[in-house]
PDB file of C-alpha atoms in Angstrom:
ATOM      1  CA  MET A   1      90.655-143.256  18.094  1.00 94.00           C
ATOM      2  CA  ASP A   2      90.889-144.966  14.724  1.00 96.00           C
ATOM      3  CA  ILE A   3      89.039-142.605  12.411  1.00 97.00           C
ATOM      4  CA  SER A   4      87.777-139.039  12.260  1.00 97.00           C
ATOM      5  CA  VAL A   5      85.264-138.433   9.479  1.00 97.00           C
ATOM      6  CA  VAL A   6      85.189-134.747   8.535  1.00 97.00           C
ATOM      7  CA  VAL A   7      82.111-133.720   6.542  1.00 96.00           C
ATOM      8  CA  PRO A   8      81.918-130.137   5.197  1.00 95.00           C
ATOM      9  CA  LEU A   9      78.367-129.181   4.280  1.00 94.00           C
ATOM     10  CA  TYR A  10      76.188-126.361   3.042  1.00 93.00           C
ATOM     11  CA  ASN A  11      72.400-126.769   2.877  1.00 92.00           C
ATOM     12  CA  GLU A  12      72.304-130.576   2.919  1.00 92.00           C
ATOM     13  CA  GLU A  13      69.499-131.212   5.435  1.00 93.00           C
ATOM     14  CA  GLU A  14      67.904-134.006   3.370  1.00 93.00           C
ATOM     15  CA  SER A  15      71.037-136.108   2.979  1.00 93.00           C
ATOM     16  CA  LEU A  16      72.464-135.839   6.508  1.00 95.00           C
ATOM     17  CA  PRO A  17      70.374-138.552   8.264  1.00 95.00           C
ATOM     18  CA  GLU A  18      71.086-141.051   5.494  1.00 95.00           C
ATOM     19  CA  LEU A  19      74.794-140.201   5.446  1.00 95.00           C
ATOM     20  CA  HIS A  20      75.040-140.523   9.232  1.00 97.00           C
ATOM     21  CA  ALA A  21      73.296-143.910   9.217  1.00 96.00           C
ATOM     22  CA  TRP A  22      75.571-145.129   6.410  1.00 96.00           C
ATOM     23  CA  ILE A  23      78.777-144.062   8.171  1.00 97.00           C
ATOM     24  CA  THR A  24      77.565-145.558  11.463  1.00 97.00           C
ATOM     25  CA  ARG A  25      76.820-148.899   9.818  1.00 97.00           C
ATOM     26  CA  VAL A  26      80.246-149.085   8.158  1.00 97.00           C
ATOM     27  CA  MET A  27      82.032-148.231  11.410  1.00 97.00           C
ATOM     28  CA  ALA A  28      80.058-150.843  13.387  1.00 96.00           C
ATOM     29  CA  GLU A  29      80.679-153.568  10.803  1.00 96.00           C
ATOM     30  CA  ASN A  30      84.441-152.971  10.944  1.00 96.00           C
ATOM     31  CA  GLY A  31      84.775-152.322  14.682  1.00 96.00           C
ATOM     32  CA  PHE A  32      86.343-148.864  14.281  1.00 97.00           C
ATOM     33  CA  SER A  33      86.458-146.311  17.063  1.00 97.00           C
ATOM     34  CA  TYR A  34      85.457-143.056  15.418  1.00 97.00           C
ATOM     35  CA  GLU A  35      83.972-139.597  15.433  1.00 97.00           C
ATOM     36  CA  ILE A  36      81.960-137.693  12.832  1.00 97.00           C
ATOM     37  CA  ILE A  37      82.671-133.977  12.606  1.00 96.00           C
ATOM     38  CA  PHE A  38      80.052-132.067  10.635  1.00 96.00           C
ATOM     39  CA  CYS A  39      81.441-128.705   9.486  1.00 94.00           C
ATOM     40  CA  ASN A  40      78.437-126.532   8.755  1.00 94.00           C
ATOM     41  CA  ASP A  41      79.446-123.773   6.361  1.00 92.00           C
ATOM     42  CA  GLY A  42      76.716-121.302   7.302  1.00 91.00           C
ATOM     43  CA  SER A  43      73.773-123.335   5.990  1.00 91.00           C
ATOM     44  CA  THR A  44      70.502-121.427   5.616  1.00 92.00           C
ATOM     45  CA  ASP A  45      68.248-124.514   5.699  1.00 92.00           C
ATOM     46  CA  ASP A  46      67.574-126.867   8.635  1.00 93.00           C
ATOM     47  CA  SER A  47      70.972-128.613   8.489  1.00 93.00           C
ATOM     48  CA  MET A  48      71.892-127.505  12.012  1.00 93.00           C
ATOM     49  CA  ARG A  49      68.602-128.752  13.449  1.00 94.00           C
ATOM     50  CA  VAL A  50      69.213-132.146  11.835  1.00 95.00           C
ATOM     51  CA  ILE A  51      72.767-132.307  13.200  1.00 95.00           C
ATOM     52  CA  ARG A  52      71.563-131.444  16.709  1.00 94.00           C
ATOM     53  CA  GLU A  53      69.002-134.256  16.550  1.00 95.00           C
ATOM     54  CA  LEU A  54      71.670-136.702  15.381  1.00 95.00           C
ATOM     55  CA  ALA A  55      74.010-135.608  18.182  1.00 94.00           C
ATOM     56  CA  LYS A  56      71.338-136.194  20.834  1.00 94.00           C
ATOM     57  CA  ASP A  57      71.299-139.917  20.062  1.00 92.00           C
ATOM     58  CA  ASP A  58      74.904-140.434  19.009  1.00 95.00           C
ATOM     59  CA  GLU A  59      77.933-139.399  21.065  1.00 95.00           C
ATOM     60  CA  HIS A  60      80.155-139.852  18.018  1.00 96.00           C
ATOM     61  CA  VAL A  61      78.645-136.789  16.323  1.00 96.00           C
ATOM     62  CA  HIS A  62      80.374-133.432  16.728  1.00 96.00           C
ATOM     63  CA  CYS A  63      79.831-130.173  14.905  1.00 94.00           C
ATOM     64  CA  VAL A  64      81.498-126.861  14.139  1.00 93.00           C
ATOM     65  CA  SER A  65      79.199-124.288  12.562  1.00 92.00           C
ATOM     66  CA  PHE A  66      80.081-120.986  10.878  1.00 91.00           C
ATOM     67  CA  SER A  67      77.933-117.902  11.400  1.00 88.00           C
ATOM     68  CA  ARG A  68      77.900-117.392   7.619  1.00 89.00           C
ATOM     69  CA  ASN A  69      79.095-119.095   4.450  1.00 89.00           C
ATOM     70  CA  TYR A  70      82.897-118.960   4.198  1.00 88.00           C
ATOM     71  CA  GLY A  71      83.607-121.838   1.815  1.00 88.00           C
ATOM     72  CA  LYS A  72      84.687-125.468   1.781  1.00 91.00           C
ATOM     73  CA  SER A  73      88.354-124.821   2.557  1.00 89.00           C
ATOM     74  CA  PRO A  74      87.730-122.974   5.869  1.00 89.00           C
ATOM     75  CA  ALA A  75      85.216-125.682   6.830  1.00 92.00           C
ATOM     76  CA  LEU A  76      87.796-128.420   6.227  1.00 94.00           C
ATOM     77  CA  ASN A  77      90.477-126.472   8.065  1.00 92.00           C
ATOM     78  CA  GLU A  78      88.311-126.181  11.189  1.00 92.00           C
ATOM     79  CA  GLY A  79      87.445-129.868  10.974  1.00 94.00           C
ATOM     80  CA  PHE A  80      91.132-130.782  10.705  1.00 95.00           C
ATOM     81  CA  LYS A  81      91.908-128.753  13.828  1.00 92.00           C
ATOM     82  CA  ARG A  82      89.406-130.778  15.829  1.00 94.00           C
ATOM     83  CA  ALA A  83      90.071-134.244  14.386  1.00 96.00           C
ATOM     84  CA  GLN A  84      91.471-136.763  16.879  1.00 96.00           C
ATOM     85  CA  GLY A  85      91.558-139.977  14.847  1.00 96.00           C
ATOM     86  CA  ASP A  86      94.763-141.636  13.683  1.00 97.00           C
ATOM     87  CA  VAL A  87      93.287-141.529  10.168  1.00 97.00           C
ATOM     88  CA  VAL A  88      91.182-138.602   8.951  1.00 97.00           C
ATOM     89  CA  ILE A  89      88.603-139.239   6.234  1.00 97.00           C
ATOM     90  CA  THR A  90      86.943-136.373   4.371  1.00 97.00           C
ATOM     91  CA  MET A  91      83.785-136.743   2.324  1.00 95.00           C
ATOM     92  CA  ASP A  92      81.081-134.495   0.938  1.00 92.00           C
ATOM     93  CA  ALA A  93      77.631-134.489   2.515  1.00 92.00           C
ATOM     94  CA  ASP A  94      75.660-134.911  -0.729  1.00 90.00           C
ATOM     95  CA  LEU A  95      75.846-138.743  -0.728  1.00 91.00           C
ATOM     96  CA  GLN A  96      77.951-138.781  -3.895  1.00 89.00           C
ATOM     97  CA  ASP A  97      80.854-140.166  -1.839  1.00 91.00           C
ATOM     98  CA  SER A  98      80.360-143.693  -0.511  1.00 93.00           C
ATOM     99  CA  PRO A  99      81.249-144.444   3.147  1.00 95.00           C
ATOM    100  CA  ASP A 100      81.760-148.071   2.052  1.00 95.00           C
ATOM    101  CA  GLU A 101      85.179-146.915   0.776  1.00 95.00           C
ATOM    102  CA  ILE A 102      86.340-146.036   4.305  1.00 96.00           C
ATOM    103  CA  PRO A 103      87.771-149.463   5.359  1.00 96.00           C
ATOM    104  CA  GLU A 104      90.043-149.711   2.310  1.00 96.00           C
ATOM    105  CA  LEU A 105      91.153-146.096   2.612  1.00 96.00           C
ATOM    106  CA  TYR A 106      91.972-146.754   6.282  1.00 97.00           C
ATOM    107  CA  ARG A 107      93.965-149.855   5.327  1.00 97.00           C
ATOM    108  CA  MET A 108      95.977-147.988   2.704  1.00 96.00           C
ATOM    109  CA  ILE A 109      97.015-145.410   5.301  1.00 97.00           C
ATOM    110  CA  THR A 110      97.729-147.777   8.190  1.00 96.00           C
ATOM    111  CA  GLU A 111      99.139-150.807   6.326  1.00 95.00           C
ATOM    112  CA  ASP A 112     100.465-149.525   3.005  1.00 95.00           C
ATOM    113  CA  GLY A 113     102.021-146.488   4.668  1.00 94.00           C
ATOM    114  CA  TYR A 114     100.531-143.724   2.542  1.00 96.00           C
ATOM    115  CA  ASP A 115     100.472-140.208   3.950  1.00 96.00           C
ATOM    116  CA  LEU A 116      97.434-139.311   1.857  1.00 97.00           C
ATOM    117  CA  VAL A 117      95.098-141.299  -0.374  1.00 96.00           C
ATOM    118  CA  SER A 118      92.867-139.429  -2.789  1.00 94.00           C
ATOM    119  CA  GLY A 119      89.751-140.881  -4.362  1.00 93.00           C
ATOM    120  CA  TRP A 120      89.383-141.067  -8.129  1.00 90.00           C
ATOM    121  CA  LYS A 121      85.846-140.990  -9.465  1.00 84.00           C
ATOM    122  CA  GLN A 122      86.749-142.809 -12.638  1.00 78.00           C
ATOM    123  CA  LYS A 123      83.114-143.125 -13.702  1.00 74.00           C
ATOM    124  CA  ARG A 124      81.256-139.887 -13.032  1.00 66.00           C
ATOM    125  CA  TYR A 125      77.574-138.992 -13.196  1.00 60.00           C
ATOM    126  CA  ASP A 126      78.202-135.315 -13.915  1.00 59.00           C
ATOM    127  CA  PRO A 127      77.297-133.471 -17.155  1.00 58.00           C
ATOM    128  CA  LEU A 128      79.940-132.879 -19.839  1.00 58.00           C
ATOM    129  CA  SER A 129      80.000-129.184 -18.924  1.00 58.00           C
ATOM    130  CA  LYS A 130      81.570-130.262 -15.648  1.00 64.00           C
ATOM    131  CA  THR A 131      83.611-133.339 -16.585  1.00 66.00           C
ATOM    132  CA  ILE A 132      85.548-131.825 -19.521  1.00 71.00           C
ATOM    133  CA  PRO A 133      86.799-128.745 -17.587  1.00 71.00           C
ATOM    134  CA  THR A 134      87.591-131.088 -14.688  1.00 76.00           C
ATOM    135  CA  LYS A 135      89.863-133.210 -16.904  1.00 79.00           C
ATOM    136  CA  LEU A 136      91.702-130.107 -18.162  1.00 81.00           C
ATOM    137  CA  PHE A 137      92.012-128.798 -14.619  1.00 80.00           C
ATOM    138  CA  ASN A 138      93.443-132.075 -13.301  1.00 83.00           C
ATOM    139  CA  ALA A 139      95.915-132.345 -16.191  1.00 86.00           C
ATOM    140  CA  THR A 140      97.226-128.864 -15.384  1.00 83.00           C
ATOM    141  CA  ALA A 141      97.389-129.616 -11.665  1.00 83.00           C
ATOM    142  CA  ARG A 142      99.404-132.794 -12.307  1.00 88.00           C
ATOM    143  CA  LYS A 143     101.872-130.887 -14.470  1.00 86.00           C
ATOM    144  CA  VAL A 144     102.382-127.999 -12.059  1.00 84.00           C
ATOM    145  CA  SER A 145     102.404-129.982  -8.814  1.00 87.00           C
ATOM    146  CA  GLY A 146     104.530-132.858 -10.071  1.00 88.00           C
ATOM    147  CA  ILE A 147     102.092-135.385  -8.540  1.00 90.00           C
ATOM    148  CA  LYS A 148     101.764-137.514 -11.647  1.00 89.00           C
ATOM    149  CA  ASN A 149      99.682-140.368 -10.239  1.00 89.00           C
ATOM    150  CA  LEU A 150      96.559-138.391  -9.267  1.00 90.00           C
ATOM    151  CA  HIS A 151      93.646-138.164 -11.689  1.00 89.00           C
ATOM    152  CA  ASP A 152      91.203-136.257  -9.473  1.00 87.00           C
ATOM    153  CA  PHE A 153      92.723-133.607  -7.210  1.00 87.00           C
ATOM    154  CA  ASN A 154      89.320-132.224  -6.235  1.00 83.00           C
ATOM    155  CA  CYS A 155      87.676-135.470  -5.113  1.00 89.00           C
ATOM    156  CA  GLY A 156      86.095-134.855  -1.717  1.00 90.00           C
ATOM    157  CA  LEU A 157      86.751-138.422  -0.573  1.00 94.00           C
ATOM    158  CA  LYS A 158      90.282-138.556   0.821  1.00 96.00           C
ATOM    159  CA  ALA A 159      92.163-140.208   3.679  1.00 97.00           C
ATOM    160  CA  TYR A 160      95.059-138.703   5.627  1.00 96.00           C
ATOM    161  CA  LYS A 161      97.457-139.555   8.365  1.00 96.00           C
ATOM    162  CA  LYS A 162      96.643-137.410  11.347  1.00 96.00           C
ATOM    163  CA  ALA A 163     100.036-135.698  11.105  1.00 95.00           C
ATOM    164  CA  VAL A 164      99.239-134.454   7.594  1.00 95.00           C
ATOM    165  CA  VAL A 165      96.101-132.529   8.526  1.00 95.00           C
ATOM    166  CA  LYS A 166      97.858-131.045  11.553  1.00 94.00           C
ATOM    167  CA  HIS A 167     100.704-129.668   9.423  1.00 91.00           C
ATOM    168  CA  ILE A 168      98.806-128.058   6.558  1.00 90.00           C
ATOM    169  CA  GLU A 169      96.584-124.998   6.453  1.00 87.00           C
ATOM    170  CA  VAL A 170      93.643-125.072   4.055  1.00 89.00           C
ATOM    171  CA  TYR A 171      92.428-121.576   3.216  1.00 81.00           C
ATOM    172  CA  GLY A 172      90.658-119.667   0.423  1.00 78.00           C
ATOM    173  CA  ASP A 173      89.741-122.347  -2.125  1.00 80.00           C
ATOM    174  CA  MET A 174      92.859-124.448  -1.600  1.00 83.00           C
ATOM    175  CA  HIS A 175      90.868-127.616  -0.814  1.00 88.00           C
ATOM    176  CA  ARG A 176      91.353-128.428  -4.507  1.00 86.00           C
ATOM    177  CA  TYR A 177      95.095-128.695  -3.920  1.00 87.00           C
ATOM    178  CA  ILE A 178      95.368-130.494  -0.585  1.00 91.00           C
ATOM    179  CA  PRO A 179      97.676-133.158  -2.121  1.00 92.00           C
ATOM    180  CA  TYR A 180      99.954-130.327  -3.330  1.00 90.00           C
ATOM    181  CA  LEU A 181      99.841-128.678   0.120  1.00 90.00           C
ATOM    182  CA  ALA A 182     100.742-132.024   1.704  1.00 92.00           C
ATOM    183  CA  LYS A 183     103.622-132.528  -0.724  1.00 91.00           C
ATOM    184  CA  ASN A 184     104.980-129.045   0.042  1.00 86.00           C
ATOM    185  CA  ALA A 185     104.775-129.883   3.754  1.00 88.00           C
ATOM    186  CA  GLY A 186     106.988-132.947   3.176  1.00 89.00           C
ATOM    187  CA  TYR A 187     104.337-135.677   2.950  1.00 93.00           C
ATOM    188  CA  LYS A 188     105.180-137.144  -0.447  1.00 91.00           C
ATOM    189  CA  LYS A 189     103.779-140.681  -0.247  1.00 95.00           C
ATOM    190  CA  ILE A 190     100.496-139.874  -1.964  1.00 95.00           C
ATOM    191  CA  GLY A 191      98.290-142.617  -3.368  1.00 95.00           C
ATOM    192  CA  GLU A 192      95.043-142.944  -5.245  1.00 94.00           C
ATOM    193  CA  LYS A 193      92.069-145.256  -5.046  1.00 94.00           C
ATOM    194  CA  VAL A 194      89.280-145.648  -7.585  1.00 92.00           C
ATOM    195  CA  VAL A 195      86.052-144.897  -5.731  1.00 91.00           C
ATOM    196  CA  HIS A 196      82.391-145.205  -6.569  1.00 84.00           C
ATOM    197  CA  HIS A 197      80.669-141.993  -7.601  1.00 77.00           C
ATOM    198  CA  GLN A 198      76.940-141.795  -7.049  1.00 74.00           C
ATOM    199  CA  ALA A 199      74.474-139.475  -8.715  1.00 68.00           C
ATOM    200  CA  ARG A 200      73.276-136.631  -6.489  1.00 67.00           C
ATOM    201  CA  LYS A 201      70.153-137.722  -4.645  1.00 68.00           C
ATOM    202  CA  TYR A 202      69.019-134.456  -3.066  1.00 68.00           C
ATOM    203  CA  GLY A 203      69.372-130.788  -3.930  1.00 61.00           C
ATOM    204  CA  THR A 204      71.694-129.220  -6.461  1.00 61.00           C
ATOM    205  CA  THR A 205      75.448-128.610  -6.682  1.00 61.00           C
ATOM    206  CA  LYS A 206      76.765-125.602  -4.773  1.00 54.00           C
ATOM    207  CA  PHE A 207      79.642-124.928  -7.178  1.00 53.00           C
ATOM    208  CA  GLY A 208      79.516-122.896 -10.403  1.00 52.00           C
ATOM    209  CA  LEU A 209      81.799-122.650 -13.436  1.00 54.00           C
ATOM    210  CA  ASP A 210      83.736-119.835 -11.777  1.00 60.00           C
ATOM    211  CA  ARG A 211      85.497-122.462  -9.665  1.00 59.00           C
ATOM    212  CA  PHE A 212      87.592-123.469 -12.695  1.00 59.00           C
ATOM    213  CA  VAL A 213      88.874-119.919 -13.246  1.00 65.00           C
ATOM    214  CA  ASN A 214      89.536-119.490  -9.528  1.00 67.00           C
ATOM    215  CA  GLY A 215      91.140-122.917  -9.455  1.00 68.00           C
ATOM    216  CA  TYR A 216      93.797-121.967 -12.006  1.00 67.00           C
ATOM    217  CA  LEU A 217      94.536-118.717 -10.185  1.00 69.00           C
ATOM    218  CA  ASP A 218      94.888-120.597  -6.896  1.00 69.00           C
ATOM    219  CA  LEU A 219      97.209-123.113  -8.574  1.00 72.00           C
ATOM    220  CA  ALA A 220      99.437-120.271  -9.811  1.00 72.00           C
ATOM    221  CA  THR A 221      99.480-118.789  -6.301  1.00 71.00           C
ATOM    222  CA  LEU A 222     100.367-122.116  -4.717  1.00 69.00           C
ATOM    223  CA  TRP A 223     103.138-122.761  -7.252  1.00 73.00           C
ATOM    224  CA  PHE A 224     104.637-119.324  -6.652  1.00 72.00           C
ATOM    225  CA  GLN A 225     104.466-119.728  -2.865  1.00 70.00           C
ATOM    226  CA  SER A 226     106.071-123.162  -2.968  1.00 70.00           C
ATOM    227  CA  LYS A 227     108.898-121.936  -5.217  1.00 70.00           C
ATOM    228  CA  PHE A 228     109.543-118.404  -4.003  1.00 71.00           C
ATOM    229  CA  GLY A 229     107.452-117.932  -0.860  1.00 65.00           C
ATOM    230  CA  ILE A 230     110.465-117.423   1.410  1.00 66.00           C
ATOM    231  CA  LYS A 231     112.877-116.162  -1.261  1.00 76.00           C
ATOM    232  CA  PRO A 232     111.015-113.605  -3.431  1.00 76.00           C
ATOM    233  CA  MET A 233     114.288-111.904  -4.424  1.00 80.00           C
ATOM    234  CA  HIS A 234     115.220-114.998  -6.424  1.00 78.00           C
ATOM    235  CA  ILE A 235     112.455-114.375  -8.947  1.00 80.00           C
ATOM    236  CA  PHE A 236     111.974-110.600  -8.818  1.00 83.00           C
ATOM    237  CA  GLY A 237     115.702-109.923  -8.591  1.00 83.00           C
ATOM    238  CA  LEU A 238     116.317-112.155 -11.603  1.00 84.00           C
ATOM    239  CA  LEU A 239     113.575-110.483 -13.645  1.00 87.00           C
ATOM    240  CA  GLY A 240     114.775-107.032 -12.558  1.00 88.00           C
ATOM    241  CA  SER A 241     118.369-107.780 -13.477  1.00 87.00           C
ATOM    242  CA  LEU A 242     117.299-109.180 -16.849  1.00 89.00           C
ATOM    243  CA  MET A 243     115.170-106.127 -17.671  1.00 89.00           C
ATOM    244  CA  PHE A 244     117.913-103.760 -16.498  1.00 87.00           C
ATOM    245  CA  PHE A 245     120.448-105.592 -18.699  1.00 89.00           C
ATOM    246  CA  ILE A 246     118.137-105.238 -21.729  1.00 90.00           C
ATOM    247  CA  GLY A 247     117.790-101.538 -20.974  1.00 88.00           C
ATOM    248  CA  PHE A 248     121.562-101.210 -20.646  1.00 87.00           C
ATOM    249  CA  LEU A 249     122.097-102.834 -24.066  1.00 89.00           C
ATOM    250  CA  ALA A 250     119.488-100.493 -25.588  1.00 87.00           C
ATOM    251  CA  THR A 251     121.291 -97.523 -24.023  1.00 87.00           C
ATOM    252  CA  LEU A 252     124.611 -98.662 -25.525  1.00 89.00           C
ATOM    253  CA  THR A 253     122.906 -98.945 -28.920  1.00 88.00           C
ATOM    254  CA  VAL A 254     121.574 -95.388 -28.632  1.00 87.00           C
ATOM    255  CA  LEU A 255     124.983 -94.053 -27.604  1.00 87.00           C
ATOM    256  CA  THR A 256     126.699 -95.885 -30.462  1.00 86.00           C
ATOM    257  CA  LEU A 257     124.263 -94.492 -33.019  1.00 83.00           C
ATOM    258  CA  LYS A 258     124.689 -90.993 -31.591  1.00 83.00           C
ATOM    259  CA  ILE A 259     128.486 -91.175 -31.727  1.00 84.00           C
ATOM    260  CA  VAL A 260     128.357 -92.443 -35.321  1.00 83.00           C
ATOM    261  CA  SER A 261     126.008 -89.574 -36.175  1.00 81.00           C
ATOM    262  CA  MET A 262     128.327 -87.007 -34.596  1.00 81.00           C
ATOM    263  CA  CYS A 263     131.272 -88.348 -36.562  1.00 82.00           C
ATOM    264  CA  SER A 264     129.436 -88.295 -39.873  1.00 78.00           C
ATOM    265  CA  ALA A 265     128.548 -85.068 -41.637  1.00 68.00           C
ATOM    266  CA  ASP A 266     125.732 -86.686 -43.612  1.00 68.00           C
ATOM    267  CA  TYR A 267     124.117 -88.634 -40.744  1.00 69.00           C
ATOM    268  CA  HIS A 268     121.892 -86.767 -38.329  1.00 73.00           C
ATOM    269  CA  PHE A 269     120.654 -88.980 -35.473  1.00 75.00           C
ATOM    270  CA  TYR A 270     118.205 -87.721 -32.880  1.00 79.00           C
ATOM    271  CA  VAL A 271     118.103 -89.775 -29.694  1.00 80.00           C
ATOM    272  CA  THR A 272     114.378 -89.178 -29.134  1.00 80.00           C
ATOM    273  CA  ASN A 273     113.572 -90.527 -32.609  1.00 81.00           C
ATOM    274  CA  SER A 274     115.035 -93.945 -31.806  1.00 82.00           C
ATOM    275  CA  VAL A 275     112.943 -96.848 -30.532  1.00 84.00           C
ATOM    276  CA  TYR A 276     115.992 -97.960 -28.541  1.00 83.00           C
ATOM    277  CA  PHE A 277     115.772 -94.802 -26.447  1.00 85.00           C
ATOM    278  CA  TYR A 278     112.249 -95.648 -25.263  1.00 87.00           C
ATOM    279  CA  LEU A 279     113.127 -99.311 -24.897  1.00 86.00           C
ATOM    280  CA  SER A 280     116.049 -98.431 -22.645  1.00 87.00           C
ATOM    281  CA  LEU A 281     113.881 -96.151 -20.505  1.00 87.00           C
ATOM    282  CA  ALA A 282     111.071 -98.712 -20.135  1.00 89.00           C
ATOM    283  CA  ALA A 283     113.370-101.676 -19.518  1.00 88.00           C
ATOM    284  CA  MET A 284     115.532 -99.920 -16.935  1.00 87.00           C
ATOM    285  CA  VAL A 285     112.498 -98.548 -15.051  1.00 89.00           C
ATOM    286  CA  MET A 286     110.794-101.967 -15.091  1.00 89.00           C
ATOM    287  CA  GLY A 287     114.038-103.626 -14.014  1.00 87.00           C
ATOM    288  CA  LEU A 288     114.358-101.248 -11.077  1.00 86.00           C
ATOM    289  CA  GLN A 289     110.719-101.873 -10.103  1.00 88.00           C
ATOM    290  CA  PHE A 290     111.139-105.648 -10.215  1.00 86.00           C
ATOM    291  CA  PHE A 291     114.329-105.418  -8.158  1.00 84.00           C
ATOM    292  CA  LEU A 292     112.707-103.183  -5.542  1.00 85.00           C
ATOM    293  CA  THR A 293     109.672-105.525  -5.394  1.00 85.00           C
ATOM    294  CA  GLY A 294     111.982-108.415  -4.599  1.00 80.00           C
ATOM    295  CA  PHE A 295     113.849-106.352  -2.024  1.00 79.00           C
ATOM    296  CA  ILE A 296     110.616-105.321  -0.279  1.00 83.00           C
ATOM    297  CA  GLY A 297     109.424-108.934  -0.434  1.00 77.00           C
ATOM    298  CA  GLU A 298     112.629-110.033   1.291  1.00 73.00           C
ATOM    299  CA  LEU A 299     112.099-107.451   4.045  1.00 76.00           C
ATOM    300  CA  ILE A 300     108.542-108.680   4.598  1.00 75.00           C
ATOM    301  CA  THR A 301     109.657-112.320   4.603  1.00 67.00           C
ATOM    302  CA  ARG A 302     112.418-111.670   7.113  1.00 66.00           C
ATOM    303  CA  ASN A 303     109.914-110.097   9.494  1.00 69.00           C
ATOM    304  CA  SER A 304     107.292-112.833   9.038  1.00 61.00           C
ATOM    305  CA  PRO A 305     106.656-115.097  12.059  1.00 60.00           C
ATOM    306  CA  GLU A 306     106.580-118.047   9.600  1.00 59.00           C
ATOM    307  CA  ARG A 307     110.082-117.406   8.196  1.00 54.00           C
ATOM    308  CA  ASN A 308     111.686-120.203  10.228  1.00 48.00           C
ATOM    309  CA  LYS A 309     108.769-122.620  10.457  1.00 54.00           C
ATOM    310  CA  TYR A 310     109.814-126.014   9.122  1.00 47.00           C
ATOM    311  CA  GLY A 311     108.235-129.448   9.165  1.00 49.00           C
ATOM    312  CA  ILE A 312     110.259-131.744  11.451  1.00 49.00           C
ATOM    313  CA  GLY A 313     109.990-135.384  10.434  1.00 49.00           C
ATOM    314  CA  GLU A 314     112.112-136.866  13.228  1.00 48.00           C
ATOM    315  CA  GLU A 315     114.157-135.630  16.158  1.00 47.00           C
ATOM    316  CA  TRP A 316     116.645-137.508  18.337  1.00 47.00           C
TER     317      TRP A 316
END
């Protein structure tokens, strides 16, 4: 099979027939063998009824439906599990992503050799309250991830080699960072294509401003996991040792002042009156806590079933 189109959706009953007809036309014009996997994220409207009607007349249509709303990332993850095409295309169900982009995305994967191609909605039809935070978010994501050539990490229109989607796990709200997940899995040939962004035709957006706050927290989590996920002692042990060393220096200062006081008849130094005394206590306790956190993290990591799971590129 050439292409699997994975479409996560939540309450998009009005747009589904038009999206299906559009995808079908593009596939027929280009002679692709394909499947369309609708991932229903617990819709409360008639989305499932519409999908069932589409499936009756089209054997290319498949569906996985959640019993309740879990989020876009779990929907994509389930779609990736079921995708059989050599190239996997993801797009949103709100008709803001154009299926006419599919042939070029497919070519970039199959001919140009990209592992992942992300769309860039260079001209957007969103309000400033959404576009300005998006630009700040993408600038931060580029800096942290090291993927300098992407302008729109969160674009729903993306293309992947089949191997990529089979070797990454999308969970929580990590769909925003799929390029970063792919890079961490060893798929580093990541490209970008300017795509057409259409104004929403039906309904309203399902995402609020809280996604930007959650997005930064998820980015911090992903960065920490990629750097120290299997070696937590490297960060906590370092911080613990540093704090303990600061506490040790403060203790030496307190002892020195006390000795000087004892040797001088006119100088009366009380340990508990010195800021260094409390600094030494706090720093040494915090250092011990950091060190023990790293040690416990190492014990957990060593007993994790994922501790020796590595991506194998080739084997002879």
